[in-house]
Tab-separated table of C-alpha atoms in Angstrom:
chain	number	residue	atom	x	y	z
S	278	UNK	CA	-23.736	-27.253	88.251
S	279	UNK	CA	-23.243	-30.298	90.354
S	280	UNK	CA	-22.741	-33.770	89.100
S	281	UNK	CA	-24.027	-36.528	91.449
S	282	UNK	CA	-23.285	-40.406	91.239
S	283	UNK	CA	-25.956	-41.757	88.594
S	284	UNK	CA	-24.827	-45.347	89.062
S	285	UNK	CA	-28.345	-46.531	90.289
S	286	UNK	CA	-30.555	-45.533	88.402
S	287	UNK	CA	-29.145	-43.314	85.315
S	288	UNK	CA	-31.247	-40.790	86.262
S	289	UNK	CA	-30.908	-36.819	86.621
S	290	UNK	CA	-33.329	-34.296	87.280
S	291	UNK	CA	-32.855	-30.390	87.595
S	292	UNK	CA	-34.421	-28.658	90.347
S	293	UNK	CA	-33.221	-25.015	90.664
S	294	UNK	CA	-30.390	-25.624	92.136
S	295	UNK	CA	-27.575	-27.379	89.855
S	296	UNK	CA	-27.875	-31.140	88.556
S	297	UNK	CA	-28.842	-34.082	90.775
S	298	UNK	CA	-29.164	-37.522	90.894
S	299	UNK	CA	-32.929	-39.238	91.187
S	300	UNK	CA	-32.011	-40.913	94.541
S	301	UNK	CA	-30.680	-37.764	95.793
S	302	UNK	CA	-34.374	-35.747	94.352
S	303	UNK	CA	-36.257	-38.690	95.790
S	304	UNK	CA	-34.237	-38.335	99.250
S	305	UNK	CA	-34.467	-34.605	99.138
S	306	UNK	CA	-38.835	-34.863	98.473
S	307	UNK	CA	-38.822	-36.872	101.313
S	308	UNK	CA	-36.824	-35.051	104.014
S	309	UNK	CA	-37.411	-32.002	105.485
S	310	UNK	CA	-34.259	-30.774	106.590
S	311	UNK	CA	-31.370	-31.763	104.087
S	312	UNK	CA	-28.293	-31.029	104.256
S	313	UNK	CA	-24.834	-30.862	101.754
S	314	UNK	CA	-24.167	-33.948	103.504
S	315	UNK	CA	-28.093	-35.583	102.142
S	316	UNK	CA	-26.965	-35.099	98.443
S	317	UNK	CA	-24.160	-36.917	98.194
S	318	UNK	CA	-20.464	-36.160	97.054
S	319	UNK	CA	-19.698	-34.045	93.627
S	320	UNK	CA	-18.165	-36.118	91.678
S	321	UNK	CA	-15.889	-35.888	88.024
S	322	UNK	CA	-17.948	-34.498	85.831
S	323	UNK	CA	-17.230	-37.629	83.878
S	324	UNK	CA	-19.871	-38.818	84.776
S	325	UNK	CA	-22.249	-37.009	82.776
S	326	UNK	CA	-21.777	-40.279	80.628
S	327	UNK	CA	-23.968	-42.482	82.799
S	328	UNK	CA	-27.283	-40.532	82.700
S	329	UNK	CA	-29.865	-41.655	80.683
S	330	UNK	CA	-32.672	-39.474	81.247
S	331	UNK	CA	-32.427	-35.849	82.373
S	332	UNK	CA	-35.564	-34.668	83.583
S	333	UNK	CA	-36.152	-30.453	84.345
S	334	UNK	CA	-38.506	-30.590	86.805
S	335	UNK	CA	-37.819	-27.478	88.842
S	336	UNK	CA	-34.921	-25.093	86.666
S	337	UNK	CA	-36.592	-22.119	85.643
S	338	UNK	CA	-32.744	-21.123	83.684
S	339	UNK	CA	-30.451	-23.552	81.267
S	340	UNK	CA	-27.242	-22.135	82.312
S	341	UNK	CA	-25.411	-25.037	80.742
S	342	UNK	CA	-20.994	-25.435	79.562
S	343	UNK	CA	-21.129	-27.025	76.240
S	344	UNK	CA	-18.752	-29.421	77.929
S	345	UNK	CA	-20.789	-29.989	80.311
S	346	UNK	CA	-23.997	-30.745	78.084
S	347	UNK	CA	-21.197	-32.406	76.158
S	348	UNK	CA	-20.694	-35.388	78.489
S	349	UNK	CA	-23.732	-36.477	78.351
S	350	UNK	CA	-23.395	-38.496	75.150
S	351	UNK	CA	-25.079	-41.825	76.294
S	352	UNK	CA	-28.328	-40.064	77.458
S	353	UNK	CA	-32.251	-41.141	76.180
S	354	UNK	CA	-34.399	-39.231	76.984
S	355	UNK	CA	-33.926	-35.252	78.217
S	356	UNK	CA	-36.434	-33.780	78.632
S	357	UNK	CA	-35.291	-29.806	78.612
S	358	UNK	CA	-38.547	-28.204	79.227
S	359	UNK	CA	-41.590	-28.633	80.850
S	360	UNK	CA	-42.094	-32.113	81.067
S	361	UNK	CA	-46.108	-31.401	82.671
S	362	UNK	CA	-48.123	-30.430	80.016
S	363	UNK	CA	-50.441	-28.656	82.390
S	364	UNK	CA	-48.078	-26.181	83.239
S	365	UNK	CA	-47.884	-22.806	81.596
S	366	UNK	CA	-44.499	-21.613	82.906
S	367	UNK	CA	-41.677	-20.975	80.848
S	368	UNK	CA	-38.357	-21.775	80.628
S	369	UNK	CA	-35.602	-19.190	79.607
S	370	UNK	CA	-32.169	-20.220	78.026
S	371	UNK	CA	-29.235	-18.023	78.897
S	372	UNK	CA	-26.620	-19.201	75.925
S	373	UNK	CA	-28.020	-21.691	72.918
S	374	UNK	CA	-24.866	-22.784	72.204
S	375	UNK	CA	-25.360	-25.776	74.743
S	376	UNK	CA	-27.596	-27.052	71.713
S	377	UNK	CA	-24.692	-27.698	69.696
S	378	UNK	CA	-23.807	-30.703	71.802
S	379	UNK	CA	-26.704	-32.846	70.878
S	380	UNK	CA	-24.624	-34.432	67.888
S	381	UNK	CA	-22.563	-36.304	70.253
S	382	UNK	CA	-25.876	-37.680	72.496
S	383	UNK	CA	-26.002	-40.316	69.400
S	384	UNK	CA	-28.556	-42.850	71.156
S	385	UNK	CA	-30.795	-39.837	72.080
S	386	UNK	CA	-34.637	-41.092	71.788
S	387	UNK	CA	-36.582	-38.085	72.751
S	388	UNK	CA	-35.991	-34.563	73.291
S	389	UNK	CA	-38.636	-31.730	75.178
S	390	UNK	CA	-37.912	-28.299	74.430
S	391	UNK	CA	-41.609	-27.171	75.833
S	392	UNK	CA	-42.223	-23.455	76.364
S	393	UNK	CA	-37.935	-23.191	76.512
S	394	UNK	CA	-37.902	-19.309	75.451
S	395	UNK	CA	-34.988	-17.876	73.725
S	396	UNK	CA	-34.387	-20.618	71.181
S	397	UNK	CA	-34.654	-18.593	68.213
S	398	UNK	CA	-33.599	-21.595	65.442
S	399	UNK	CA	-32.279	-25.175	66.055
S	400	UNK	CA	-28.474	-26.231	64.950
S	401	UNK	CA	-27.440	-28.103	62.381
S	402	UNK	CA	-26.040	-30.602	64.459
S	403	UNK	CA	-29.428	-31.838	65.319
S	404	UNK	CA	-28.650	-33.737	61.745
S	405	UNK	CA	-27.100	-36.153	64.376
S	406	UNK	CA	-29.174	-37.815	66.408
S	407	UNK	CA	-30.328	-40.828	64.453
S	408	UNK	CA	-32.070	-42.659	66.265
S	409	UNK	CA	-34.510	-39.336	67.708
S	410	UNK	CA	-37.834	-40.575	68.093
S	411	UNK	CA	-40.034	-38.158	69.866
S	412	UNK	CA	-39.398	-34.239	69.239
S	413	UNK	CA	-40.947	-31.464	71.318
S	414	UNK	CA	-40.824	-28.170	70.257
S	415	UNK	CA	-44.522	-26.938	72.021
S	416	UNK	CA	-44.382	-23.181	72.803
S	417	UNK	CA	-41.353	-22.753	71.631
S	418	UNK	CA	-42.391	-18.699	71.837
S	419	UNK	CA	-39.598	-17.334	69.989
S	420	UNK	CA	-38.686	-20.446	67.396
S	421	UNK	CA	-38.746	-18.606	63.979
S	422	UNK	CA	-37.421	-21.792	61.822
S	423	UNK	CA	-36.186	-25.228	61.222
S	424	UNK	CA	-33.029	-26.221	59.920
S	425	UNK	CA	-33.044	-27.927	56.583
S	426	UNK	CA	-30.968	-30.783	58.413
S	427	UNK	CA	-34.258	-32.012	60.180
S	428	UNK	CA	-34.898	-33.956	56.905
S	429	UNK	CA	-32.434	-36.224	57.930
S	430	UNK	CA	-33.307	-37.746	60.966
S	431	UNK	CA	-35.323	-40.493	59.847
S	432	UNK	CA	-36.826	-42.415	62.744
S	433	UNK	CA	-38.396	-39.745	63.581
S	434	UNK	CA	-42.027	-40.262	64.769
S	435	UNK	CA	-43.313	-37.807	66.115
S	436	UNK	CA	-42.963	-33.528	65.693
S	437	UNK	CA	-44.666	-31.460	67.429
S	438	UNK	CA	-43.829	-27.437	66.181
S	439	UNK	CA	-47.732	-26.001	67.621
S	440	UNK	CA	-48.124	-22.650	70.000
S	441	UNK	CA	-44.943	-21.340	68.025
S	442	UNK	CA	-46.399	-18.189	66.929
S	443	UNK	CA	-43.009	-16.628	65.323
S	444	UNK	CA	-42.065	-19.826	63.119
S	445	UNK	CA	-41.870	-19.286	59.646
S	446	UNK	CA	-40.898	-21.254	57.609
S	447	UNK	CA	-41.511	-25.338	57.222
S	448	UNK	CA	-38.262	-27.034	55.734
S	449	UNK	CA	-39.842	-28.711	52.815
S	450	UNK	CA	-37.549	-30.978	53.892
S	451	UNK	CA	-40.343	-32.381	56.518
S	452	UNK	CA	-41.510	-35.070	53.671
S	453	UNK	CA	-38.836	-37.232	53.825
S	454	UNK	CA	-39.266	-37.825	57.931
S	455	UNK	CA	-41.881	-41.434	55.988
S	456	UNK	CA	-42.018	-42.751	59.905
S	457	UNK	CA	-43.831	-39.879	60.766
S	458	UNK	CA	-46.731	-40.268	62.693
S	459	UNK	CA	-47.617	-36.632	64.490
S	460	UNK	CA	-46.626	-33.799	62.777
S	461	UNK	CA	-48.166	-31.211	65.160
S	462	UNK	CA	-47.655	-27.242	63.900
S	463	UNK	CA	-47.252	-27.587	60.567
S	464	UNK	CA	-48.128	-23.516	58.853
S	465	UNK	CA	-49.812	-22.869	55.527
S	466	UNK	CA	-49.117	-19.577	53.630
S	467	UNK	CA	-46.809	-17.909	56.080
S	468	UNK	CA	-43.947	-15.761	54.177
S	469	UNK	CA	-42.140	-18.329	51.901
S	470	UNK	CA	-44.360	-20.846	50.779
S	471	UNK	CA	-47.593	-18.878	49.629
S	472	UNK	CA	-49.216	-21.896	47.842
S	473	UNK	CA	-50.775	-25.181	48.626
S	474	UNK	CA	-47.852	-27.244	47.859
S	475	UNK	CA	-46.537	-27.442	50.861
S	476	UNK	CA	-49.331	-30.107	52.095
S	477	UNK	CA	-48.278	-31.441	48.859
S	478	UNK	CA	-45.187	-32.591	49.991
S	479	UNK	CA	-46.682	-34.380	52.663
S	480	UNK	CA	-48.103	-36.709	50.115
S	481	UNK	CA	-45.092	-39.527	51.089
S	482	UNK	CA	-45.715	-39.226	55.512
S	483	UNK	CA	-47.938	-42.224	54.174
S	484	UNK	CA	-48.252	-42.743	58.139
S	485	UNK	CA	-49.445	-40.253	59.583
S	486	UNK	CA	-52.443	-40.668	61.396
S	487	UNK	CA	-52.501	-37.145	63.048
S	488	UNK	CA	-51.663	-33.709	61.891
S	489	UNK	CA	-52.342	-30.414	63.228
S	490	UNK	CA	-52.460	-27.210	61.018
S	491	UNK	CA	-52.314	-23.247	61.583
S	492	UNK	CA	-52.937	-20.358	58.967
S	493	UNK	CA	-53.750	-17.065	58.401
S	494	UNK	CA	-55.093	-17.756	54.589
S	495	UNK	CA	-58.378	-16.558	54.011
S	496	UNK	CA	-59.580	-18.966	51.359
S	497	UNK	CA	-58.344	-22.773	53.888
S	498	UNK	CA	-58.628	-25.127	52.326
S	499	UNK	CA	-58.967	-24.873	49.458
S	500	UNK	CA	-60.149	-27.279	46.356
S	501	UNK	CA	-56.196	-27.606	46.331
S	502	UNK	CA	-55.269	-28.243	49.788
S	503	UNK	CA	-58.218	-30.689	50.403
S	504	UNK	CA	-56.835	-32.492	47.804
S	505	UNK	CA	-53.696	-32.652	49.475
S	506	UNK	CA	-54.656	-34.072	52.948
S	507	UNK	CA	-57.068	-36.181	50.522
S	508	UNK	CA	-53.677	-38.207	49.842
S	509	UNK	CA	-53.308	-38.864	54.253
S	510	UNK	CA	-54.822	-42.706	53.634
S	511	UNK	CA	-54.413	-43.245	57.364
S	512	UNK	CA	-54.996	-39.404	58.552
S	513	UNK	CA	-57.479	-39.875	62.013
S	514	UNK	CA	-56.815	-36.586	63.642
S	515	UNK	CA	-57.470	-33.531	61.793
S	516	UNK	CA	-56.917	-30.138	63.580
S	517	UNK	CA	-56.780	-26.616	61.605
S	518	UNK	CA	-56.718	-23.290	63.689
S	519	UNK	CA	-57.129	-19.808	61.451
S	520	UNK	CA	-54.921	-16.835	62.653
S	521	UNK	CA	-55.559	-13.271	61.547
S	522	UNK	CA	-57.349	-11.658	58.957
S	523	UNK	CA	-58.644	-15.269	58.228
S	524	UNK	CA	-61.922	-14.814	60.261
S	525	UNK	CA	-63.263	-12.193	58.196
S	526	UNK	CA	-63.435	-15.164	55.324
S	527	UNK	CA	-67.110	-13.877	54.777
S	528	UNK	CA	-69.899	-16.792	54.142
S	529	UNK	CA	-70.407	-18.359	50.709
S	530	UNK	CA	-66.882	-17.269	49.139
S	531	UNK	CA	-65.439	-19.625	50.472
S	532	UNK	CA	-63.920	-21.949	47.165
S	533	UNK	CA	-65.060	-25.426	48.968
S	534	UNK	CA	-68.625	-24.029	50.079
S	535	UNK	CA	-71.758	-25.789	49.552
S	536	UNK	CA	-72.302	-24.595	46.802
S	537	UNK	CA	-69.022	-25.169	44.484
S	538	UNK	CA	-69.810	-29.125	44.808
S	539	UNK	CA	-65.778	-30.374	44.580
S	540	UNK	CA	-65.411	-34.345	43.823
S	541	UNK	CA	-62.501	-33.563	46.636
S	542	UNK	CA	-63.276	-34.508	50.446
S	543	UNK	CA	-60.881	-35.440	53.485
S	544	UNK	CA	-59.796	-38.706	54.477
S	545	UNK	CA	-62.098	-41.402	54.755
S	546	UNK	CA	-59.865	-42.420	58.470
S	547	UNK	CA	-60.461	-39.032	60.309
S	548	UNK	CA	-62.179	-39.837	63.402
S	549	UNK	CA	-61.508	-36.582	65.475
S	550	UNK	CA	-61.843	-32.534	63.404
S	551	UNK	CA	-61.161	-29.700	65.580
S	552	UNK	CA	-61.485	-26.568	64.303
S	553	UNK	CA	-60.773	-23.111	65.878
S	554	UNK	CA	-61.580	-19.815	64.505
S	555	UNK	CA	-63.469	-21.546	61.810
S	556	UNK	CA	-64.495	-18.955	59.491
S	557	UNK	CA	-67.574	-20.081	57.723
S	558	UNK	CA	-71.243	-20.003	58.539
S	559	UNK	CA	-71.848	-23.628	57.234
S	560	UNK	CA	-70.964	-27.201	56.819
S	561	UNK	CA	-68.155	-26.666	54.173
S	562	UNK	CA	-68.457	-29.725	50.934
S	563	UNK	CA	-65.012	-30.508	51.740
S	564	UNK	CA	-65.928	-32.709	55.186
S	565	UNK	CA	-67.681	-35.120	52.765
S	566	UNK	CA	-69.423	-37.940	54.982
S	567	UNK	CA	-66.416	-38.152	57.465
S	568	UNK	CA	-67.768	-40.836	59.627
S	569	UNK	CA	-66.147	-38.383	62.440
S	570	UNK	CA	-66.362	-39.582	66.833
S	571	UNK	CA	-65.546	-36.289	67.660
S	572	UNK	CA	-66.111	-32.751	66.408
S	573	UNK	CA	-64.425	-29.763	68.160
S	574	UNK	CA	-65.084	-26.581	67.187
S	575	UNK	CA	-63.449	-23.328	68.909
S	576	UNK	CA	-64.671	-19.512	68.260
S	577	UNK	CA	-65.470	-18.067	64.841
S	578	UNK	CA	-68.544	-17.808	63.289
S	579	UNK	CA	-69.704	-20.953	62.661
S	580	UNK	CA	-73.588	-21.399	62.728
S	581	UNK	CA	-75.073	-23.815	60.705
S	582	UNK	CA	-74.626	-27.983	62.268
S	583	UNK	CA	-78.153	-29.237	59.781
S	584	UNK	CA	-80.323	-27.826	62.171
S	585	UNK	CA	-81.854	-26.059	58.569
S	586	UNK	CA	-81.815	-28.628	56.528
S	587	UNK	CA	-85.757	-29.627	55.306
S	588	UNK	CA	-86.570	-31.848	57.724
S	589	UNK	CA	-90.119	-33.128	55.913
S	590	UNK	CA	-87.821	-34.909	53.341
S	591	UNK	CA	-86.999	-38.645	53.742
S	592	UNK	CA	-82.913	-38.602	54.411
S	593	UNK	CA	-81.657	-36.117	56.376
S	594	UNK	CA	-78.355	-35.176	57.014
S	595	UNK	CA	-77.615	-36.442	60.451
S	596	UNK	CA	-74.346	-37.305	62.834
S	597	UNK	CA	-72.305	-40.261	63.692
S	598	UNK	CA	-69.827	-38.264	66.271
S	599	UNK	CA	-70.467	-39.395	70.090
S	600	UNK	CA	-67.791	-36.330	71.459
S	601	UNK	CA	-69.104	-33.531	70.784
S	602	UNK	CA	-67.508	-30.282	71.678
S	603	UNK	CA	-68.627	-26.577	70.972
S	604	UNK	CA	-67.228	-23.175	72.821
S	605	UNK	CA	-67.176	-19.555	72.092
S	606	UNK	CA	-69.878	-19.463	69.156
S	607	UNK	CA	-72.129	-16.952	69.672
S	608	UNK	CA	-74.527	-17.158	66.258
S	609	UNK	CA	-75.331	-21.626	66.474
S	610	UNK	CA	-79.029	-21.708	67.503
S	611	UNK	CA	-80.428	-24.218	67.883
S	612	UNK	CA	-81.924	-26.454	70.928
S	613	UNK	CA	-81.851	-29.823	72.503
S	614	UNK	CA	-84.253	-31.557	70.551
S	615	UNK	CA	-82.797	-30.614	67.682
S	616	UNK	CA	-78.959	-31.550	69.200
S	617	UNK	CA	-80.389	-34.823	69.811
S	618	UNK	CA	-82.136	-35.546	66.072
S	619	UNK	CA	-78.542	-34.254	64.601
S	620	UNK	CA	-76.274	-35.696	67.172
S	621	UNK	CA	-78.579	-39.414	67.571
S	622	UNK	CA	-74.797	-41.627	68.079
S	623	UNK	CA	-73.822	-38.412	71.049
S	624	UNK	CA	-72.951	-39.350	74.621
S	625	UNK	CA	-70.681	-36.721	75.359
S	626	UNK	CA	-71.725	-33.089	75.266
S	627	UNK	CA	-69.767	-29.890	75.950
S	628	UNK	CA	-70.347	-26.907	75.340
S	629	UNK	CA	-69.295	-22.953	76.756
S	630	UNK	CA	-70.543	-19.531	75.962
S	631	UNK	CA	-72.455	-20.399	72.970
S	632	UNK	CA	-75.608	-18.482	74.155
S	633	UNK	CA	-78.559	-19.390	71.493
S	634	UNK	CA	-77.787	-23.160	72.439
S	635	UNK	CA	-80.970	-23.029	74.614
S	636	UNK	CA	-82.775	-26.235	77.072
S	637	UNK	CA	-79.114	-28.357	76.920
S	638	UNK	CA	-79.067	-30.061	80.200
S	639	UNK	CA	-75.931	-29.032	81.011
S	640	UNK	CA	-73.932	-28.444	84.312
S	641	UNK	CA	-72.744	-25.139	85.299
S	642	UNK	CA	-68.873	-25.593	83.532
S	643	UNK	CA	-71.126	-26.930	80.209
S	644	UNK	CA	-70.688	-30.478	81.405
């Protein structure tokens, strides 16, 4: 892997033919005919210390030598994964041994391994990244566990583990990351933790404003789960994805269904609620009287937004939601007039594959 002169911008790119400076990358894009002299002169690998930002633009396979990777000790931002959120392509890694070199990157603030495959676990040396604020592990398909030492990264504010479907262990030390504002991909009821205790361990995360959870628990959330969520006072965005046999949950058998009248409910500051493969047909009481501005429901058995309530009573339940996304809900049945009555503040509606949602003035895309 060639090293370039990074004195000017302190930035480098991976472009499918090794490591080049940002200046050479721009020059290469601007010129049709690029020869060896255009790409710059190869120099000592000691110049790797000059890199402050490394971005993977088009490298399909990561094949770092540990010695070279360790030399980038002044890097601040490391985009090894797909930096474009819209990209579906993945990146292969030949040997994960180079990740041990992370311990030398004392100034690293951002690390992305998004869509990098063949990483089964992160090295314990990741605990040395004292200045790391953002760790992006989204769609690391083969990631199975996080080290307990992750709790030593006290500066971490964003941790994204979403779409890591094999991740089967949530370290209890996550509760030590008291500066966390965003936590995505938190697993509940997977192998190691079978009770509601894991959510309770997050109560120390007083700064958490966004949380996404995936679960295979048939009766999630139960009363204890909701009580744990209720303690996250600053939470504004919540996403829950049910997987596997959770879809077999029958309406009315859930411990927090409308008939049970529990005293617990979600935090009052929650403005966005995103439910995927929701196993219940009715609004559960743990929603409480949320001040939701955005509601997303995708897939599952949900069918009752309140259209079956007695409209002759004086106080009818209506929503404060302004943005509503309804997708792949074959059982939800109501018309445009009912929807307007239930959502008087509605500004934006996106509905896809809801065949019983009728007379809605949407275009061909459901907008």
